[in-house]
Amino acid sequence: MKKSLSMLVTLLIVGFVLASGCLGGTSTDESPTTTPHSSPTTPTVPSSSPTHTTTTSTSPATSSSTTVTSPTTSSHSTTTTTTTTSTQAPAEEAYWSHPWEYAPVEIGDAMYTITYYRYAYKVRPNQTSPVYEYILEKHVEKTKIHVYGQDMRLNKIDLGEHEVYAYETVVTPVKAVSMDSKLVITIWYVSNKSNAFLYPWDVSWFAMISPYTQNTEFVGMEFEYKGEKFLFMNPAPFQSGLLPYFEGNDELLGSLNEDLTNIYMGWVSVLHLAVWSAIAEENLMSPYQGTWSDMQGHTWRYSIKPDGVVSIGGFDFKTADVEWSYAGVPENVTLSGSGKVSPSLPIPILVEGSFSYKENNRWRTVYAYLELKELRLEKVKG
């Protein structure tokens, strides 16, 4: 258990570092025929102007490199080196502007929302472990549910029906640790929550199952496994002064701890903490290679290669193959992987990779694989 907690803490620290841009530095697109595309998550350089050295050819196949050196500021000194290579002039532009977000899907002149996806998922929690396999399905809909609470005497209080967003995850074991039947997890929120859609299971959801929760967005959660259920409801979004209501077998998930931990570890470490923010800045319709370093032990490398069209859910999506690697020497972590993404879809079509970290002077590696098998879209009325 201590090892699992240590692992999760390590993953969260890396996630915060990557998400907050604490790695510093900047990356610049040097394709001569492409209008630069920026992202809110792009790290910023100091206010003084850096020095650029650029070499570009004018033929359809181009190659360029840039070295950026940030000058010394009054507070600190940082040297950032960025090398990018574009191998051909792009015929069109398309950016993965909403990686791993619950964002609308634009197809032609119409907008759609994702209501269902099904992934084949594999995870190996360490290099000596077997590879575990699951089928992960996610349904999302806006619906009405009956909400309950309890008074101080633990009397059940009926708060009536309320409209909520329902996120249902169905986990079907193929090769698991202990799980031998389908597990259904449903979580309800007052408003749309991107992480509830993207994550099949999030360990932070357990923190909301508390008799003291006063979260005004979280409505409740239900687990169903082998014909048994456990229901937890939070009345705080609709009426204050009440206690949460729960019913069913509260030990239902006791035997599934290891499976749920493995599912979460692979998802957050390999799939969700990849180089998505850097790739989102690049034109997916143009071959591209990029290298980024802050000269302090943090280095990104990534490449993009357009890869035709994939048909999913009755729709055609242009795709690109991507590869990436990251080394964080001070933190003793590395990331590497490859995948297939579409600029039109906020979720990846295929991802495979590993996350390595050092624990007690020994390297441990988490491996995960994710492949989109089915997708359902609903046209936005307007």
XYZ file of C-alpha atoms in Angstrom:
382
model
C 0.000 0.000 0.000
C 2.863 2.383 0.819
C 4.375 1.688 -2.592
C 1.068 2.471 -4.295
C 0.703 5.717 -2.367
C 4.313 6.652 -3.131
C 3.693 5.978 -6.796
C 0.531 8.079 -6.887
C 2.242 10.972 -5.107
C 5.082 10.809 -7.640
C 2.607 10.894 -10.514
C 0.732 13.842 -9.059
C 3.968 15.797 -8.543
C 4.978 15.218 -12.151
C 1.475 16.167 -13.264
C 1.611 19.453 -11.371
C 5.057 20.236 -12.809
C 3.974 19.575 -16.379
C 0.593 21.275 -16.047
C 1.941 24.415 -14.409
C 4.753 24.908 -16.906
C 7.381 24.774 -14.155
C 9.824 23.184 -16.575
C 10.339 26.598 -18.165
C 11.655 27.271 -21.652
C 9.814 27.810 -24.899
C 9.241 26.013 -28.193
C 9.053 27.708 -31.593
C 7.590 26.397 -34.858
C 10.068 27.101 -37.668
C 8.120 25.848 -40.695
C 8.483 28.789 -43.136
C 5.027 28.472 -44.658
C 3.082 27.986 -41.445
C 1.543 30.743 -39.365
C 2.767 30.246 -35.784
C 0.102 28.795 -33.512
C 0.193 29.550 -29.797
C -1.368 27.841 -26.792
C -2.241 29.222 -23.357
C -0.084 26.466 -21.837
C 3.082 27.504 -23.692
C 5.865 28.329 -21.212
C 7.037 31.936 -21.401
C 10.572 33.275 -21.737
C 11.997 36.210 -19.754
C 10.983 39.694 -20.843
C 14.313 40.458 -22.563
C 14.544 39.552 -26.259
C 16.296 36.215 -27.006
C 18.766 35.634 -29.820
C 17.610 33.629 -32.883
C 19.664 31.824 -35.504
C 17.570 30.370 -38.339
C 18.464 28.511 -41.541
C 15.738 27.805 -44.100
C 15.632 26.540 -47.688
C 12.945 27.648 -50.134
C 12.263 24.307 -51.836
C 9.031 22.394 -51.029
C 11.026 20.151 -48.707
C 12.516 22.417 -46.045
C 14.749 22.010 -43.060
C 15.399 24.534 -40.327
C 16.934 24.784 -36.904
C 16.780 27.413 -34.209
C 18.840 28.067 -31.130
C 17.310 30.337 -28.516
C 19.401 31.650 -25.653
C 17.625 33.577 -22.938
C 19.713 36.377 -21.396
C 20.339 36.752 -17.686
C 17.554 38.454 -15.757
C 17.750 40.133 -12.396
C 16.262 37.120 -10.612
C 17.805 34.091 -12.313
C 19.680 32.841 -15.332
C 18.248 30.177 -17.649
C 19.516 28.780 -20.928
C 16.938 27.164 -23.172
C 17.750 25.307 -26.358
C 15.013 24.460 -28.845
C 15.643 22.545 -32.058
C 12.855 21.970 -34.570
C 12.836 20.394 -38.011
C 10.067 20.598 -40.617
C 10.522 18.219 -43.546
C 7.920 19.546 -45.962
C 5.752 22.587 -46.511
C 2.215 21.942 -45.194
C -0.674 21.777 -47.627
C -3.135 22.614 -44.858
C -3.257 23.395 -41.170
C -5.025 21.533 -38.383
C -4.219 21.713 -34.683
C -5.165 19.439 -31.798
C -6.516 22.401 -29.870
C -8.370 20.484 -27.120
C -6.238 17.487 -26.112
C -7.822 15.406 -23.361
C -10.749 17.763 -22.805
C -14.468 17.168 -23.061
C -14.754 19.516 -26.023
C -17.194 19.637 -28.974
C -16.247 17.776 -32.156
C -16.464 19.781 -35.380
C -17.251 17.785 -38.520
C -17.879 19.870 -41.623
C -20.229 22.676 -40.656
C -21.800 20.773 -37.748
C -20.842 20.417 -34.085
C -21.162 17.184 -32.126
C -20.639 16.023 -28.550
C -19.208 12.658 -27.564
C -21.807 10.578 -25.736
C -19.943 7.256 -25.631
C -16.511 5.774 -26.177
C -15.025 2.302 -25.821
C -11.314 1.677 -25.363
C -9.230 -1.481 -25.243
C -6.874 -0.862 -22.332
C -3.722 -2.601 -21.131
C -1.593 -1.726 -18.111
C 1.509 -3.174 -16.491
C 2.065 -1.469 -13.106
C 5.762 -2.426 -12.986
C 8.287 -4.222 -15.154
C 7.928 -7.547 -13.298
C 4.124 -7.568 -13.310
C 1.859 -9.242 -15.877
C 0.070 -7.049 -18.396
C -3.547 -6.610 -17.277
C -6.297 -5.972 -19.813
C -9.704 -4.307 -19.561
C -12.436 -2.957 -21.803
C -13.329 0.580 -20.716
C -16.630 2.147 -21.747
C -17.858 5.630 -20.901
C -21.390 6.977 -21.300
C -22.277 10.614 -20.652
C -25.731 12.159 -20.635
C -27.798 14.893 -19.070
C -30.567 13.278 -17.057
C -32.747 13.562 -13.956
C -32.182 11.596 -10.763
C -33.814 11.441 -7.357
C -31.603 13.037 -4.689
C -31.636 12.169 -0.991
C -29.974 13.400 2.179
C -30.166 12.722 5.913
C -30.975 14.910 8.868
C -29.020 14.886 12.124
C -31.083 11.924 13.338
C -30.168 10.018 10.161
C -33.698 10.183 8.807
C -33.847 9.910 5.012
C -34.832 13.228 3.373
C -36.272 13.205 -0.143
C -35.104 16.246 -2.129
C -36.975 15.298 -5.282
C -35.720 15.042 -8.857
C -32.889 17.198 -10.168
C -31.171 17.534 -13.530
C -27.560 16.352 -13.488
C -24.719 15.235 -15.741
C -24.257 11.472 -15.450
C -20.926 9.815 -16.271
C -21.080 6.026 -16.371
C -17.934 3.898 -16.616
C -18.206 0.190 -17.396
C -15.034 -1.794 -16.703
C -14.994 -5.289 -18.214
C -12.019 -7.424 -17.133
C -10.146 -9.376 -19.799
C -7.135 -10.244 -17.651
C -7.356 -8.688 -14.184
C -5.892 -9.036 -10.693
C -9.134 -9.802 -8.825
C -11.983 -8.407 -10.929
C -13.959 -11.218 -12.566
C -17.171 -9.427 -13.520
C -18.253 -6.079 -14.928
C -17.908 -3.082 -12.643
C -20.191 -0.097 -13.261
C -19.237 3.270 -11.756
C -21.644 6.197 -12.133
C -20.825 9.684 -10.904
C -23.204 12.678 -11.009
C -22.389 16.379 -11.144
C -24.474 19.543 -11.356
C -22.416 20.804 -14.317
C -20.247 19.251 -16.996
C -16.901 17.988 -15.654
C -14.179 17.165 -18.163
C -12.217 14.821 -15.882
C -15.327 12.804 -15.056
C -15.664 12.136 -18.780
C -11.990 11.475 -19.514
C -11.041 9.301 -16.558
C -12.513 5.796 -16.253
C -11.618 5.945 -12.578
C -10.017 8.684 -10.484
C -8.720 7.956 -6.977
C -9.676 11.503 -5.932
C -13.350 10.534 -6.275
C -13.020 8.538 -3.059
C -12.271 11.759 -1.175
C -15.765 13.017 -1.990
C -17.392 10.000 -0.351
C -17.313 11.535 3.106
C -20.010 12.303 5.696
C -18.582 15.825 5.885
C -18.532 16.659 2.179
C -20.056 20.013 1.275
C -19.075 20.036 -2.401
C -21.789 21.959 -4.250
C -20.970 20.409 -7.652
C -20.722 16.726 -6.747
C -24.156 15.070 -6.455
C -23.298 11.440 -5.864
C -21.775 8.167 -6.961
C -22.944 4.586 -7.398
C -20.972 1.349 -7.731
C -22.470 -1.876 -9.065
C -20.613 -5.196 -9.051
C -21.911 -8.762 -9.165
C -25.493 -7.711 -8.508
C -24.650 -5.598 -5.449
C -24.687 -1.805 -5.216
C -23.337 0.968 -3.064
C -24.947 4.423 -3.404
C -23.636 7.683 -1.954
C -25.562 10.957 -2.382
C -24.522 14.484 -1.469
C -27.469 16.872 -0.843
C -25.254 19.993 -0.555
C -25.837 21.236 -4.149
C -29.582 21.448 -3.471
C -30.001 21.962 0.282
C -27.567 22.883 3.031
C -27.630 21.568 6.593
C -28.109 17.926 5.633
C -25.809 14.925 5.854
C -24.993 12.724 2.843
C -27.182 9.696 2.256
C -25.800 6.236 1.513
C -27.166 2.739 1.127
C -25.952 -0.688 0.053
C -22.704 -2.585 0.566
C -19.990 -0.086 1.477
C -17.332 -2.826 1.263
C -18.215 -3.642 -2.329
C -14.885 -2.443 -3.761
C -12.668 -3.988 -1.096
C -11.473 -6.799 -3.351
C -10.957 -4.489 -6.341
C -8.452 -2.040 -4.864
C -5.499 -3.349 -6.856
C -7.377 -3.387 -10.164
C -8.661 0.162 -9.653
C -5.208 1.404 -8.632
C -3.618 -0.165 -11.713
C -6.248 1.339 -14.014
C -5.656 4.798 -12.566
C -1.840 4.533 -12.515
C -1.579 3.623 -16.182
C -4.096 6.244 -17.211
C -2.593 9.217 -15.416
C 1.099 8.359 -15.819
C 1.303 7.210 -19.428
C -1.806 8.506 -21.133
C -2.700 11.789 -19.490
C 0.808 13.097 -18.748
C 2.248 12.748 -22.239
C 3.539 15.622 -24.378
C 0.044 16.704 -25.427
C 0.463 20.431 -24.703
C 3.553 20.635 -26.915
C 1.945 18.655 -29.732
C -1.159 20.865 -29.517
C 0.952 23.803 -30.708
C 1.995 22.077 -33.924
C 0.287 21.618 -37.278
C -0.671 17.938 -37.395
C -0.909 18.024 -41.188
C 2.816 18.739 -41.573
C 5.703 16.382 -40.671
C 7.547 17.859 -37.739
C 10.255 17.140 -35.188
C 10.949 19.157 -32.075
C 13.470 19.116 -29.237
C 13.236 21.260 -26.138
C 15.641 21.573 -23.235
C 16.202 24.001 -20.375
C 19.828 22.819 -19.959
C 18.983 21.869 -16.365
C 18.142 18.225 -16.912
C 14.686 18.540 -18.513
C 14.383 17.516 -22.174
C 11.416 16.896 -24.486
C 11.621 15.270 -27.916
C 8.616 14.750 -30.144
C 7.705 14.135 -33.775
C 4.557 14.362 -35.906
C 3.762 12.524 -39.137
C 0.402 12.907 -40.984
C -1.191 9.495 -41.465
C -4.286 9.714 -43.652
C -7.869 9.079 -42.535
C -9.455 6.761 -39.963
C -13.186 5.893 -39.868
C -14.725 5.698 -36.390
C -18.401 5.741 -35.471
C -19.449 6.383 -39.062
C -17.260 9.476 -39.420
C -13.901 10.018 -41.117
C -11.115 11.729 -39.174
C -7.754 12.943 -40.443
C -4.980 11.611 -38.234
C -1.321 11.990 -37.401
C 1.162 9.625 -35.795
C 3.057 11.161 -32.880
C 6.058 10.063 -30.836
C 7.523 11.634 -27.719
C 10.055 11.242 -24.952
C 10.819 13.232 -21.816
C 13.682 13.058 -19.337
C 13.572 14.819 -15.992
C 16.982 14.094 -14.505
C 16.517 16.032 -11.225
C 13.230 14.220 -10.525
C 14.444 10.806 -11.786
C 11.503 10.379 -14.158
C 11.205 9.557 -17.851
C 8.281 9.355 -20.266
C 8.199 7.826 -23.731
C 5.500 6.738 -26.109
C 3.709 6.948 -29.413
C 0.153 7.348 -30.583
C -2.356 8.357 -33.200
C -4.459 11.500 -32.790
C -6.920 13.514 -34.838
C -7.156 17.313 -34.724
C -10.952 16.882 -34.731
C -11.158 14.604 -31.677
C -10.272 15.698 -28.125
C -9.394 12.119 -27.147
C -6.582 10.052 -28.715
C -7.250 7.182 -31.098
C -4.234 5.162 -29.995
C -1.622 5.634 -27.261
C 1.160 3.352 -26.057
C 3.941 4.316 -23.716
C 5.776 4.033 -20.436
C 6.490 6.111 -17.352
C 9.632 5.353 -15.341
C 10.557 6.651 -11.917
C 13.168 5.879 -9.301
C 12.077 4.460 -5.954
C 14.539 3.288 -3.279
C 17.380 3.520 -5.828
C 15.548 1.177 -8.195
C 13.817 2.105 -11.421
C 10.167 1.141 -11.810
C 8.298 1.372 -15.101
C 4.553 1.634 -15.722
C 3.361 0.599 -19.194
C -0.045 1.366 -20.702
C -1.816 0.911 -24.027
C -5.091 2.461 -25.153
C -6.956 1.957 -28.433
C -10.270 3.572 -29.367
C -12.671 0.887 -30.591
C -16.028 2.663 -30.708
C -17.292 6.240 -30.629
C -20.780 7.744 -30.581
C -21.507 11.371 -31.371
C -24.631 13.457 -30.933
C -25.258 16.510 -33.098
C -25.527 19.753 -31.176
C -28.876 21.407 -31.730
C -28.662 25.022 -32.689
